[in-house]
PDB file of C-alpha atoms in Angstrom:
ATOM      1  CA  MET A   1      19.360 -27.990  27.158  1.00 95.00           C
ATOM      2  CA  LYS A   2      21.160 -30.785  28.188  1.00 97.00           C
ATOM      3  CA  THR A   3      19.715 -33.967  29.223  1.00 98.00           C
ATOM      4  CA  ARG A   4      20.193 -37.229  31.373  1.00 98.00           C
ATOM      5  CA  ARG A   5      18.602 -40.211  31.688  1.00 97.00           C
ATOM      6  CA  LEU A   6      16.632 -41.264  34.890  1.00 97.00           C
ATOM      7  CA  GLY A   7      18.180 -44.692  35.867  1.00 91.00           C
ATOM      8  CA  ARG A   8      19.440 -47.139  33.226  1.00 93.00           C
ATOM      9  CA  ASN A   9      16.743 -47.615  31.377  1.00 90.00           C
ATOM     10  CA  GLY A  10      14.441 -44.612  32.003  1.00 94.00           C
ATOM     11  CA  PRO A  11      13.293 -41.674  30.392  1.00 97.00           C
ATOM     12  CA  GLU A  12      15.523 -39.036  29.387  1.00 98.00           C
ATOM     13  CA  VAL A  13      14.554 -35.387  31.034  1.00 98.00           C
ATOM     14  CA  SER A  14      16.302 -32.658  31.060  1.00 98.00           C
ATOM     15  CA  ALA A  15      19.680 -31.820  33.367  1.00 98.00           C
ATOM     16  CA  LEU A  16      18.193 -29.797  35.572  1.00 98.00           C
ATOM     17  CA  GLY A  17      14.631 -29.815  36.519  1.00 98.00           C
ATOM     18  CA  LEU A  18      12.264 -27.471  38.699  1.00 98.00           C
ATOM     19  CA  GLY A  19      11.006 -27.915  42.027  1.00 97.00           C
ATOM     20  CA  CYS A  20       7.469 -26.030  42.281  1.00 97.00           C
ATOM     21  CA  MET A  21       7.016 -26.586  46.176  1.00 94.00           C
ATOM     22  CA  GLY A  22       7.769 -22.789  47.027  1.00 92.00           C
ATOM     23  CA  MET A  23       5.472 -21.603  44.484  1.00 95.00           C
ATOM     24  CA  SER A  24       2.447 -22.599  46.974  1.00 92.00           C
ATOM     25  CA  GLU A  25       3.790 -22.942  50.586  1.00 83.00           C
ATOM     26  CA  PHE A  26       6.621 -23.304  53.297  1.00 81.00           C
ATOM     27  CA  TYR A  27       8.877 -20.204  51.554  1.00 76.00           C
ATOM     28  CA  GLY A  28       6.765 -17.241  52.370  1.00 74.00           C
ATOM     29  CA  PRO A  29       4.168 -15.371  50.711  1.00 78.00           C
ATOM     30  CA  GLY A  30       4.039 -16.694  46.719  1.00 85.00           C
ATOM     31  CA  ASP A  31       2.971 -15.145  43.493  1.00 92.00           C
ATOM     32  CA  GLU A  32       0.878 -16.883  41.085  1.00 94.00           C
ATOM     33  CA  ALA A  33       1.476 -14.878  38.376  1.00 96.00           C
ATOM     34  CA  GLU A  34       5.213 -14.918  38.530  1.00 96.00           C
ATOM     35  CA  SER A  35       4.986 -18.588  39.325  1.00 97.00           C
ATOM     36  CA  ILE A  36       3.374 -19.395  36.321  1.00 98.00           C
ATOM     37  CA  ALA A  37       5.597 -17.274  34.234  1.00 98.00           C
ATOM     38  CA  THR A  38       8.827 -18.797  36.087  1.00 98.00           C
ATOM     39  CA  ILE A  39       7.167 -22.499  34.796  1.00 98.00           C
ATOM     40  CA  HIS A  40       6.816 -20.917  31.294  1.00 98.00           C
ATOM     41  CA  ARG A  41      10.194 -19.748  30.788  1.00 98.00           C
ATOM     42  CA  ALA A  42      11.702 -23.086  32.191  1.00 98.00           C
ATOM     43  CA  LEU A  43       9.855 -24.809  29.026  1.00 98.00           C
ATOM     44  CA  GLU A  44      11.163 -22.344  27.250  1.00 98.00           C
ATOM     45  CA  LEU A  45      14.657 -22.785  28.226  1.00 98.00           C
ATOM     46  CA  GLY A  46      14.366 -26.985  27.768  1.00 98.00           C
ATOM     47  CA  VAL A  47      13.874 -27.581  31.115  1.00 98.00           C
ATOM     48  CA  THR A  48      11.415 -30.446  31.059  1.00 98.00           C
ATOM     49  CA  LEU A  49      11.075 -32.247  34.336  1.00 98.00           C
ATOM     50  CA  LEU A  50       8.504 -30.482  36.672  1.00 98.00           C
ATOM     51  CA  ASP A  51       7.932 -31.790  40.401  1.00 98.00           C
ATOM     52  CA  THR A  52       5.180 -31.410  42.766  1.00 98.00           C
ATOM     53  CA  ALA A  53       3.287 -32.825  45.253  1.00 98.00           C
ATOM     54  CA  ASP A  54      -0.247 -33.355  46.742  1.00 97.00           C
ATOM     55  CA  MET A  55       0.834 -31.930  50.116  1.00 96.00           C
ATOM     56  CA  TYR A  56       2.473 -28.877  48.583  1.00 95.00           C
ATOM     57  CA  GLY A  57      -0.296 -26.274  49.443  1.00 93.00           C
ATOM     58  CA  VAL A  58      -2.904 -28.904  50.007  1.00 95.00           C
ATOM     59  CA  GLY A  59      -2.980 -29.585  46.715  1.00 95.00           C
ATOM     60  CA  ARG A  60      -2.778 -25.999  45.489  1.00 96.00           C
ATOM     61  CA  ASN A  61       0.499 -26.265  43.999  1.00 96.00           C
ATOM     62  CA  GLU A  62      -0.802 -29.313  41.692  1.00 98.00           C
ATOM     63  CA  GLU A  63      -3.752 -27.132  40.514  1.00 97.00           C
ATOM     64  CA  LEU A  64      -0.942 -23.928  39.884  1.00 97.00           C
ATOM     65  CA  VAL A  65       1.376 -26.489  37.931  1.00 98.00           C
ATOM     66  CA  GLY A  66      -1.905 -27.582  35.787  1.00 98.00           C
ATOM     67  CA  ARG A  67      -2.638 -24.281  35.099  1.00 97.00           C
ATOM     68  CA  ALA A  68       0.645 -23.864  33.735  1.00 98.00           C
ATOM     69  CA  ILE A  69       1.064 -26.511  31.527  1.00 98.00           C
ATOM     70  CA  ARG A  70      -2.472 -26.746  30.336  1.00 97.00           C
ATOM     71  CA  ASP A  71      -1.581 -25.819  26.992  1.00 96.00           C
ATOM     72  CA  ARG A  72       1.946 -27.314  26.719  1.00 97.00           C
ATOM     73  CA  ARG A  73       1.584 -30.810  28.238  1.00 97.00           C
ATOM     74  CA  ASP A  74       3.470 -32.197  25.442  1.00 97.00           C
ATOM     75  CA  ARG A  75       6.680 -30.368  26.838  1.00 97.00           C
ATOM     76  CA  VAL A  76       6.361 -31.944  30.108  1.00 98.00           C
ATOM     77  CA  PHE A  77       7.610 -34.932  32.108  1.00 98.00           C
ATOM     78  CA  LEU A  78       5.581 -34.353  35.366  1.00 98.00           C
ATOM     79  CA  ALA A  79       6.180 -35.801  38.649  1.00 98.00           C
ATOM     80  CA  THR A  80       4.322 -35.777  41.683  1.00 98.00           C
ATOM     81  CA  LYS A  81       3.904 -37.669  44.963  1.00 98.00           C
ATOM     82  CA  PHE A  82       1.612 -39.468  47.622  1.00 98.00           C
ATOM     83  CA  GLY A  83       1.894 -40.331  51.015  1.00 97.00           C
ATOM     84  CA  ASN A  84       1.961 -37.456  53.204  1.00 96.00           C
ATOM     85  CA  VAL A  85      -1.500 -36.787  54.548  1.00 96.00           C
ATOM     86  CA  ARG A  86      -2.873 -33.815  55.527  1.00 94.00           C
ATOM     87  CA  GLY A  87      -6.497 -32.097  56.314  1.00 92.00           C
ATOM     88  CA  ALA A  88      -7.980 -29.466  54.518  1.00 89.00           C
ATOM     89  CA  ASP A  89      -7.205 -26.827  57.105  1.00 91.00           C
ATOM     90  CA  GLY A  90      -3.226 -27.758  56.243  1.00 91.00           C
ATOM     91  CA  SER A  91      -3.045 -30.068  59.366  1.00 92.00           C
ATOM     92  CA  PHE A  92      -0.499 -32.925  58.772  1.00 91.00           C
ATOM     93  CA  GLN A  93      -2.186 -36.370  59.590  1.00 92.00           C
ATOM     94  CA  GLY A  94       0.397 -38.744  59.026  1.00 94.00           C
ATOM     95  CA  ILE A  95       1.751 -41.090  56.651  1.00 97.00           C
ATOM     96  CA  SER A  96      -0.468 -43.353  54.092  1.00 98.00           C
ATOM     97  CA  GLY A  97       0.667 -46.162  51.708  1.00 98.00           C
ATOM     98  CA  ARG A  98      -2.577 -48.072  51.678  1.00 98.00           C
ATOM     99  CA  PRO A  99      -3.228 -49.695  48.350  1.00 98.00           C
ATOM    100  CA  ASP A 100      -6.598 -48.014  48.946  1.00 98.00           C
ATOM    101  CA  TYR A 101      -4.966 -44.515  49.551  1.00 98.00           C
ATOM    102  CA  VAL A 102      -2.804 -44.841  46.753  1.00 98.00           C
ATOM    103  CA  ARG A 103      -5.352 -44.879  44.279  1.00 98.00           C
ATOM    104  CA  SER A 104      -7.428 -42.042  45.572  1.00 98.00           C
ATOM    105  CA  ALA A 105      -4.433 -39.902  45.958  1.00 98.00           C
ATOM    106  CA  CYS A 106      -3.651 -40.403  42.553  1.00 98.00           C
ATOM    107  CA  GLU A 107      -7.253 -39.785  41.289  1.00 98.00           C
ATOM    108  CA  ALA A 108      -7.062 -36.764  43.134  1.00 98.00           C
ATOM    109  CA  SER A 109      -3.736 -35.738  41.503  1.00 98.00           C
ATOM    110  CA  LEU A 110      -4.966 -36.304  38.014  1.00 98.00           C
ATOM    111  CA  ARG A 111      -8.085 -34.077  38.396  1.00 98.00           C
ATOM    112  CA  ARG A 112      -6.324 -31.272  40.468  1.00 98.00           C
ATOM    113  CA  LEU A 113      -3.255 -31.492  37.695  1.00 98.00           C
ATOM    114  CA  GLY A 114      -5.759 -31.648  34.768  1.00 98.00           C
ATOM    115  CA  VAL A 115      -3.832 -34.295  32.891  1.00 98.00           C
ATOM    116  CA  GLU A 116      -4.843 -37.889  32.208  1.00 98.00           C
ATOM    117  CA  VAL A 117      -1.254 -39.413  33.196  1.00 98.00           C
ATOM    118  CA  ILE A 118       1.191 -38.918  35.476  1.00 98.00           C
ATOM    119  CA  ASP A 119       4.941 -39.454  34.143  1.00 98.00           C
ATOM    120  CA  LEU A 120       6.570 -40.193  37.217  1.00 98.00           C
ATOM    121  CA  TYR A 121       4.819 -41.221  40.726  1.00 98.00           C
ATOM    122  CA  TYR A 122       6.506 -41.121  43.794  1.00 98.00           C
ATOM    123  CA  GLN A 123       5.700 -42.164  47.273  1.00 98.00           C
ATOM    124  CA  HIS A 124       6.780 -39.236  49.223  1.00 97.00           C
ATOM    125  CA  ARG A 125       7.669 -40.698  52.387  1.00 97.00           C
ATOM    126  CA  VAL A 126       7.185 -45.008  53.345  1.00 98.00           C
ATOM    127  CA  ASP A 127       4.646 -45.817  55.489  1.00 98.00           C
ATOM    128  CA  PRO A 128       6.243 -48.389  58.082  1.00 96.00           C
ATOM    129  CA  THR A 129       2.599 -49.954  58.976  1.00 97.00           C
ATOM    130  CA  VAL A 130       2.465 -51.056  55.464  1.00 98.00           C
ATOM    131  CA  PRO A 131       4.865 -53.408  53.438  1.00 98.00           C
ATOM    132  CA  ILE A 132       6.410 -51.681  50.867  1.00 98.00           C
ATOM    133  CA  GLU A 133       5.650 -54.713  48.665  1.00 98.00           C
ATOM    134  CA  GLU A 134       1.834 -53.548  49.018  1.00 98.00           C
ATOM    135  CA  THR A 135       1.939 -49.981  48.503  1.00 98.00           C
ATOM    136  CA  VAL A 136       4.379 -50.432  45.117  1.00 98.00           C
ATOM    137  CA  GLY A 137       1.900 -53.290  44.070  1.00 98.00           C
ATOM    138  CA  ALA A 138      -1.138 -50.581  44.231  1.00 98.00           C
ATOM    139  CA  MET A 139       1.230 -47.944  42.266  1.00 98.00           C
ATOM    140  CA  ALA A 140       1.893 -50.846  39.661  1.00 98.00           C
ATOM    141  CA  GLU A 141      -1.803 -51.562  39.095  1.00 98.00           C
ATOM    142  CA  LEU A 142      -1.913 -47.673  38.052  1.00 98.00           C
ATOM    143  CA  VAL A 143       1.005 -48.072  35.486  1.00 98.00           C
ATOM    144  CA  ARG A 144      -1.214 -50.951  34.117  1.00 98.00           C
ATOM    145  CA  GLU A 145      -3.888 -48.889  33.935  1.00 98.00           C
ATOM    146  CA  GLY A 146      -2.190 -46.065  32.152  1.00 98.00           C
ATOM    147  CA  LYS A 147      -2.900 -43.717  34.860  1.00 98.00           C
ATOM    148  CA  VAL A 148       1.341 -43.616  35.721  1.00 98.00           C
ATOM    149  CA  ARG A 149       4.178 -43.952  33.605  1.00 98.00           C
ATOM    150  CA  HIS A 150       7.246 -44.387  36.295  1.00 98.00           C
ATOM    151  CA  LEU A 151       7.461 -45.521  39.961  1.00 98.00           C
ATOM    152  CA  GLY A 152       9.354 -43.504  42.159  1.00 98.00           C
ATOM    153  CA  LEU A 153      10.185 -43.338  45.926  1.00 98.00           C
ATOM    154  CA  SER A 154      11.451 -40.666  48.129  1.00 98.00           C
ATOM    155  CA  GLU A 155      13.816 -40.627  51.271  1.00 97.00           C
ATOM    156  CA  ALA A 156      13.524 -44.574  51.393  1.00 98.00           C
ATOM    157  CA  ALA A 157      16.080 -46.613  53.068  1.00 97.00           C
ATOM    158  CA  PRO A 158      18.141 -48.968  51.145  1.00 98.00           C
ATOM    159  CA  GLN A 159      16.759 -52.259  52.093  1.00 98.00           C
ATOM    160  CA  THR A 160      13.096 -50.418  51.113  1.00 98.00           C
ATOM    161  CA  ILE A 161      14.409 -49.924  47.807  1.00 98.00           C
ATOM    162  CA  ARG A 162      15.275 -53.034  47.285  1.00 98.00           C
ATOM    163  CA  ARG A 163      12.113 -54.325  48.100  1.00 98.00           C
ATOM    164  CA  ALA A 164       9.934 -52.146  45.957  1.00 98.00           C
ATOM    165  CA  HIS A 165      12.190 -52.236  42.944  1.00 98.00           C
ATOM    166  CA  ALA A 166      11.676 -56.007  43.364  1.00 98.00           C
ATOM    167  CA  THR A 167       8.085 -55.718  43.117  1.00 98.00           C
ATOM    168  CA  HIS A 168       7.825 -53.146  40.205  1.00 98.00           C
ATOM    169  CA  PRO A 169      11.016 -51.262  38.647  1.00 98.00           C
ATOM    170  CA  ILE A 170      11.748 -47.859  40.536  1.00 98.00           C
ATOM    171  CA  THR A 171      12.698 -45.346  37.847  1.00 98.00           C
ATOM    172  CA  ALA A 172      13.792 -42.633  40.580  1.00 98.00           C
ATOM    173  CA  LEU A 173      14.423 -42.027  43.854  1.00 98.00           C
ATOM    174  CA  GLN A 174      14.264 -38.476  45.240  1.00 98.00           C
ATOM    175  CA  THR A 175      16.445 -37.707  48.629  1.00 97.00           C
ATOM    176  CA  GLU A 176      17.863 -34.160  49.961  1.00 96.00           C
ATOM    177  CA  TYR A 177      21.172 -33.874  48.188  1.00 98.00           C
ATOM    178  CA  SER A 178      23.682 -31.190  48.561  1.00 96.00           C
ATOM    179  CA  LEU A 179      26.806 -29.550  49.395  1.00 95.00           C
ATOM    180  CA  TRP A 180      25.560 -29.765  53.200  1.00 90.00           C
ATOM    181  CA  SER A 181      23.615 -32.958  52.917  1.00 94.00           C
ATOM    182  CA  ARG A 182      25.758 -35.444  51.705  1.00 96.00           C
ATOM    183  CA  ASP A 183      24.030 -38.677  53.858  1.00 95.00           C
ATOM    184  CA  PRO A 184      23.139 -40.179  50.456  1.00 97.00           C
ATOM    185  CA  GLU A 185      26.353 -41.172  49.474  1.00 97.00           C
ATOM    186  CA  ALA A 186      27.007 -43.918  51.891  1.00 96.00           C
ATOM    187  CA  GLU A 187      24.614 -46.323  51.179  1.00 97.00           C
ATOM    188  CA  ILE A 188      21.747 -44.821  49.103  1.00 98.00           C
ATOM    189  CA  LEU A 189      23.449 -43.837  46.164  1.00 98.00           C
ATOM    190  CA  PRO A 190      25.793 -46.988  45.711  1.00 98.00           C
ATOM    191  CA  THR A 191      21.863 -48.954  46.000  1.00 98.00           C
ATOM    192  CA  VAL A 192      20.115 -46.688  43.688  1.00 98.00           C
ATOM    193  CA  ARG A 193      23.225 -47.123  41.180  1.00 98.00           C
ATOM    194  CA  GLU A 194      23.736 -50.933  41.614  1.00 98.00           C
ATOM    195  CA  LEU A 195      19.751 -51.198  40.695  1.00 98.00           C
ATOM    196  CA  GLY A 196      19.618 -49.122  37.822  1.00 98.00           C
ATOM    197  CA  ILE A 197      17.789 -46.122  39.582  1.00 98.00           C
ATOM    198  CA  GLY A 198      17.959 -42.881  38.917  1.00 98.00           C
ATOM    199  CA  PHE A 199      18.772 -40.259  41.612  1.00 98.00           C
ATOM    200  CA  VAL A 200      16.618 -36.574  41.788  1.00 98.00           C
ATOM    201  CA  PRO A 201      17.945 -34.417  44.731  1.00 98.00           C
ATOM    202  CA  TYR A 202      15.584 -31.951  45.838  1.00 96.00           C
ATOM    203  CA  SER A 203      17.334 -28.988  48.093  1.00 95.00           C
ATOM    204  CA  PRO A 204      20.352 -29.150  46.032  1.00 97.00           C
ATOM    205  CA  LEU A 205      20.940 -25.690  47.346  1.00 96.00           C
ATOM    206  CA  GLY A 206      20.544 -26.263  50.845  1.00 92.00           C
ATOM    207  CA  ARG A 207      16.466 -25.308  50.809  1.00 89.00           C
ATOM    208  CA  GLY A 208      18.463 -21.531  49.727  1.00 89.00           C
ATOM    209  CA  PHE A 209      21.208 -21.582  52.176  1.00 90.00           C
ATOM    210  CA  LEU A 210      24.104 -22.416  49.976  1.00 93.00           C
ATOM    211  CA  THR A 211      22.922 -19.238  47.783  1.00 92.00           C
ATOM    212  CA  GLY A 212      24.366 -16.645  50.218  1.00 87.00           C
ATOM    213  CA  GLN A 213      21.310 -14.897  50.459  1.00 86.00           C
ATOM    214  CA  TYR A 214      20.511 -15.468  54.218  1.00 87.00           C
ATOM    215  CA  LYS A 215      23.044 -13.840  56.252  1.00 87.00           C
ATOM    216  CA  ARG A 216      20.630 -14.123  59.396  1.00 84.00           C
ATOM    217  CA  PRO A 217      17.550 -15.303  60.321  1.00 84.00           C
ATOM    218  CA  GLU A 218      15.250 -12.287  60.451  1.00 82.00           C
ATOM    219  CA  ASP A 219      15.700 -12.300  56.395  1.00 85.00           C
ATOM    220  CA  LEU A 220      13.792 -15.375  56.384  1.00 84.00           C
ATOM    221  CA  PRO A 221       9.855 -14.365  55.711  1.00 80.00           C
ATOM    222  CA  ALA A 222       7.995 -14.571  59.173  1.00 79.00           C
ATOM    223  CA  ASP A 223       6.035 -17.494  57.900  1.00 78.00           C
ATOM    224  CA  ASP A 224       8.605 -19.463  56.551  1.00 81.00           C
ATOM    225  CA  PHE A 225       8.950 -23.005  57.400  1.00 77.00           C
ATOM    226  CA  ARG A 226      13.089 -22.790  57.371  1.00 86.00           C
ATOM    227  CA  ARG A 227      13.111 -20.517  60.554  1.00 87.00           C
ATOM    228  CA  SER A 228      11.824 -23.769  62.503  1.00 81.00           C
ATOM    229  CA  ASN A 229      14.499 -25.837  60.280  1.00 87.00           C
ATOM    230  CA  PRO A 230      17.608 -26.438  63.179  1.00 88.00           C
ATOM    231  CA  ARG A 231      20.106 -25.777  60.236  1.00 91.00           C
ATOM    232  CA  PHE A 232      18.879 -22.163  60.273  1.00 89.00           C
ATOM    233  CA  GLN A 233      18.283 -21.653  64.082  1.00 89.00           C
ATOM    234  CA  GLY A 234      20.929 -20.108  66.558  1.00 88.00           C
ATOM    235  CA  GLU A 235      24.718 -21.159  66.818  1.00 92.00           C
ATOM    236  CA  ASN A 236      23.568 -23.668  63.766  1.00 91.00           C
ATOM    237  CA  PHE A 237      22.698 -20.459  61.482  1.00 91.00           C
ATOM    238  CA  GLN A 238      26.381 -18.494  61.954  1.00 91.00           C
ATOM    239  CA  ARG A 239      28.444 -22.402  61.573  1.00 91.00           C
ATOM    240  CA  ASN A 240      26.581 -22.877  58.723  1.00 91.00           C
ATOM    241  CA  LEU A 241      27.168 -19.188  57.224  1.00 92.00           C
ATOM    242  CA  ASP A 242      30.783 -19.918  58.144  1.00 92.00           C
ATOM    243  CA  LEU A 243      30.967 -22.500  55.444  1.00 92.00           C
ATOM    244  CA  VAL A 244      28.918 -20.568  52.986  1.00 93.00           C
ATOM    245  CA  ALA A 245      31.303 -18.194  52.749  1.00 95.00           C
ATOM    246  CA  GLN A 246      34.047 -20.546  51.611  1.00 93.00           C
ATOM    247  CA  ILE A 247      31.386 -21.429  48.803  1.00 94.00           C
ATOM    248  CA  GLU A 248      31.002 -17.685  48.073  1.00 96.00           C
ATOM    249  CA  ALA A 249      35.153 -17.290  47.643  1.00 96.00           C
ATOM    250  CA  MET A 250      35.571 -20.178  45.502  1.00 95.00           C
ATOM    251  CA  ALA A 251      32.277 -18.946  43.277  1.00 97.00           C
ATOM    252  CA  ARG A 252      34.318 -15.542  43.003  1.00 96.00           C
ATOM    253  CA  ASP A 253      37.332 -17.624  41.651  1.00 95.00           C
ATOM    254  CA  LYS A 254      35.279 -19.668  39.112  1.00 96.00           C
ATOM    255  CA  GLY A 255      33.487 -16.774  37.950  1.00 96.00           C
ATOM    256  CA  CYS A 256      29.902 -17.336  38.969  1.00 97.00           C
ATOM    257  CA  VAL A 257      27.560 -17.329  41.865  1.00 97.00           C
ATOM    258  CA  PRO A 258      27.661 -19.810  44.696  1.00 96.00           C
ATOM    259  CA  ALA A 259      24.087 -21.275  43.511  1.00 97.00           C
ATOM    260  CA  GLN A 260      25.771 -22.042  40.068  1.00 98.00           C
ATOM    261  CA  LEU A 261      28.991 -23.495  42.174  1.00 98.00           C
ATOM    262  CA  ALA A 262      26.743 -25.796  44.515  1.00 97.00           C
ATOM    263  CA  LEU A 263      24.570 -27.108  41.573  1.00 98.00           C
ATOM    264  CA  ALA A 264      27.575 -27.830  39.527  1.00 98.00           C
ATOM    265  CA  TRP A 265      29.084 -29.767  42.427  1.00 98.00           C
ATOM    266  CA  VAL A 266      25.571 -31.886  42.298  1.00 98.00           C
ATOM    267  CA  LEU A 267      25.718 -32.484  38.514  1.00 98.00           C
ATOM    268  CA  ALA A 268      29.696 -33.199  38.933  1.00 98.00           C
ATOM    269  CA  ARG A 269      28.408 -36.113  41.329  1.00 97.00           C
ATOM    270  CA  GLY A 270      27.155 -38.181  37.929  1.00 96.00           C
ATOM    271  CA  GLU A 271      25.332 -38.470  35.344  1.00 95.00           C
ATOM    272  CA  ASP A 272      22.411 -40.545  36.736  1.00 95.00           C
ATOM    273  CA  ILE A 273      21.784 -37.379  39.228  1.00 98.00           C
ATOM    274  CA  VAL A 274      18.857 -34.813  37.905  1.00 98.00           C
ATOM    275  CA  PRO A 275      18.964 -32.176  40.768  1.00 98.00           C
ATOM    276  CA  ILE A 276      15.174 -30.402  40.992  1.00 98.00           C
ATOM    277  CA  PRO A 277      16.374 -26.868  42.365  1.00 98.00           C
ATOM    278  CA  GLY A 278      13.011 -24.951  43.603  1.00 96.00           C
ATOM    279  CA  THR A 279      12.281 -21.110  42.493  1.00 96.00           C
ATOM    280  CA  LYS A 280       9.450 -19.288  41.870  1.00 95.00           C
ATOM    281  CA  ARG A 281      10.976 -16.399  40.327  1.00 96.00           C
ATOM    282  CA  ARG A 282      12.505 -16.442  36.598  1.00 97.00           C
ATOM    283  CA  LYS A 283      15.577 -14.719  37.507  1.00 97.00           C
ATOM    284  CA  TYR A 284      16.819 -17.442  39.971  1.00 97.00           C
ATOM    285  CA  LEU A 285      15.481 -19.884  37.323  1.00 98.00           C
ATOM    286  CA  GLU A 286      18.133 -18.452  34.647  1.00 98.00           C
ATOM    287  CA  GLN A 287      20.609 -18.154  37.235  1.00 97.00           C
ATOM    288  CA  ASN A 288      20.300 -22.048  38.375  1.00 98.00           C
ATOM    289  CA  LEU A 289      20.451 -23.288  34.814  1.00 98.00           C
ATOM    290  CA  GLY A 290      23.655 -21.103  34.281  1.00 98.00           C
ATOM    291  CA  ALA A 291      25.216 -23.892  36.485  1.00 98.00           C
ATOM    292  CA  LEU A 292      25.221 -26.153  33.366  1.00 98.00           C
ATOM    293  CA  ASP A 293      27.621 -24.214  31.824  1.00 97.00           C
ATOM    294  CA  VAL A 294      30.452 -24.598  34.812  1.00 98.00           C
ATOM    295  CA  THR A 295      32.599 -27.396  34.416  1.00 97.00           C
ATOM    296  CA  LEU A 296      34.512 -27.909  38.161  1.00 97.00           C
ATOM    297  CA  THR A 297      38.185 -29.549  37.658  1.00 97.00           C
ATOM    298  CA  SER A 298      39.237 -32.161  39.835  1.00 97.00           C
ATOM    299  CA  ASP A 299      41.473 -29.765  41.976  1.00 96.00           C
ATOM    300  CA  GLU A 300      38.370 -27.723  42.626  1.00 96.00           C
ATOM    301  CA  LEU A 301      36.192 -30.713  43.206  1.00 97.00           C
ATOM    302  CA  LYS A 302      39.198 -31.451  46.014  1.00 96.00           C
ATOM    303  CA  ARG A 303      39.166 -28.154  47.044  1.00 95.00           C
ATOM    304  CA  ILE A 304      35.083 -28.500  47.774  1.00 95.00           C
ATOM    305  CA  ASP A 305      35.776 -31.687  49.315  1.00 94.00           C
ATOM    306  CA  GLU A 306      38.044 -30.175  52.102  1.00 94.00           C
ATOM    307  CA  VAL A 307      35.861 -27.499  52.590  1.00 91.00           C
ATOM    308  CA  LEU A 308      32.363 -29.518  53.059  1.00 93.00           C
ATOM    309  CA  PRO A 309      33.132 -33.219  53.904  1.00 93.00           C
ATOM    310  CA  PRO A 310      30.098 -35.292  54.638  1.00 93.00           C
ATOM    311  CA  GLY A 311      28.885 -34.188  57.935  1.00 92.00           C
ATOM    312  CA  ALA A 312      30.294 -30.331  57.705  1.00 91.00           C
ATOM    313  CA  ALA A 313      26.568 -28.755  58.053  1.00 91.00           C
ATOM    314  CA  ALA A 314      25.657 -27.854  61.796  1.00 88.00           C
ATOM    315  CA  GLY A 315      22.140 -29.226  63.094  1.00 89.00           C
ATOM    316  CA  THR A 316      19.907 -31.967  61.349  1.00 90.00           C
ATOM    317  CA  ARG A 317      18.067 -31.793  58.075  1.00 86.00           C
ATOM    318  CA  TYR A 318      14.526 -31.163  59.682  1.00 79.00           C
ATOM    319  CA  ALA A 319      13.011 -31.236  63.100  1.00 79.00           C
ATOM    320  CA  ALA A 320      12.875 -34.548  64.937  1.00 80.00           C
ATOM    321  CA  GLN A 321       9.167 -35.643  63.717  1.00 81.00           C
ATOM    322  CA  SER A 322      10.029 -34.917  60.420  1.00 84.00           C
ATOM    323  CA  MET A 323      13.454 -36.776  60.635  1.00 83.00           C
ATOM    324  CA  ALA A 324      11.590 -39.389  61.998  1.00 82.00           C
ATOM    325  CA  ALA A 325      10.217 -40.093  58.683  1.00 84.00           C
ATOM    326  CA  LEU A 326      13.347 -40.158  56.649  1.00 87.00           C
ATOM    327  CA  ASN A 327      15.327 -43.296  55.615  1.00 84.00           C
ATOM    328  CA  ARG A 328      12.635 -45.945  56.345  1.00 91.00           C
TER     329      ARG A 328
END
C-alpha cells in the first residue's frame, strides 16, 4: 500500500482511506456483515485510514466500525467527527461547537467505538455562534488528556482554519473535492498548504455519480438522500450525466473504469491529498484501490481539465439549508 503524510508534520496513512458513512445511512439499505467484511478487507489490503462520524446512523456507524476493528485496533488510523447534533429519532437539531458539548461528544464516541483514543477528531461543521478558538481549545484539552491524537476541521473557511491552527495545530481539513466539486482549489487548498495541513477529500467520486453507475434518478434507492440532492435532480442530472459520459470515454481509452480515473485525478492533485472514497461492498473497495495503479499523463490531465473545469457540474453540492453550513 502506498502511503502519504497528513500535512507537513502529521502521521503517515494509506494513500486512500475508507469512508464508512454509507454503511449505516443515507445511501440506501445497509448490510452489516458485508460492511464489516469490507472494513476487514480494506485492512488486509493495507488501508489504514477509516473515517466515520457520530451523526452517521445516529451513532450506529461508530458502533459498527468499533465492532469491525475490535481485534485489529493497532492496524487502524481512526477518524471520527462531532458537531452535527441529531436526536435519537434522527432529527437534525443543529450544530454545536460548545466546549462542554465537545467533551461529551468525544466521550460518547469513545464508548461507541470501543477505543481509548481517537487518532483524528474533526469538527464536522463549524458552529458560527461559538468562536473557533473556544471549540478548538476544548479539542486541544482532549489531546492533552490522551483521548485524541490529532485535530481536524471539516468544511471550514480559510480564515477559520487560520484561527483554529493558531489555537492548536490542525492536522487535516476534510472537504468535498472531486472532478465535479473543485471549489477548494481557489482558496482552501492554498491555505492548508501554506499552513502544512493535510487535505482529506470526501465524496471524491461525486457521491457515486462519477462511477457511471447511475443513468437516471430512479436508479437510486427510494430512501437515498441523493434523490434530494440538486445535482441528482431534473435537468441537472442529465447535464451531469453528459459530463460523466466523457469521463467514461477517457477511462476506456486508459483501460480503467471511470471510478479509477476520477480517483487517480484527485490523487494527482498533490501528495498531501488523501481521499476517502466510501463504499459498503468489497467489490467496489478493491476497484477503488486499483486507482493507485493509474498514472495520468500531463496530456490526460489537461484533457480532463478541459472537460471538467471548476464549476462544470450542474447544481449545488447540497440543498440550500445544508449549503448554509459550508465554508464557515
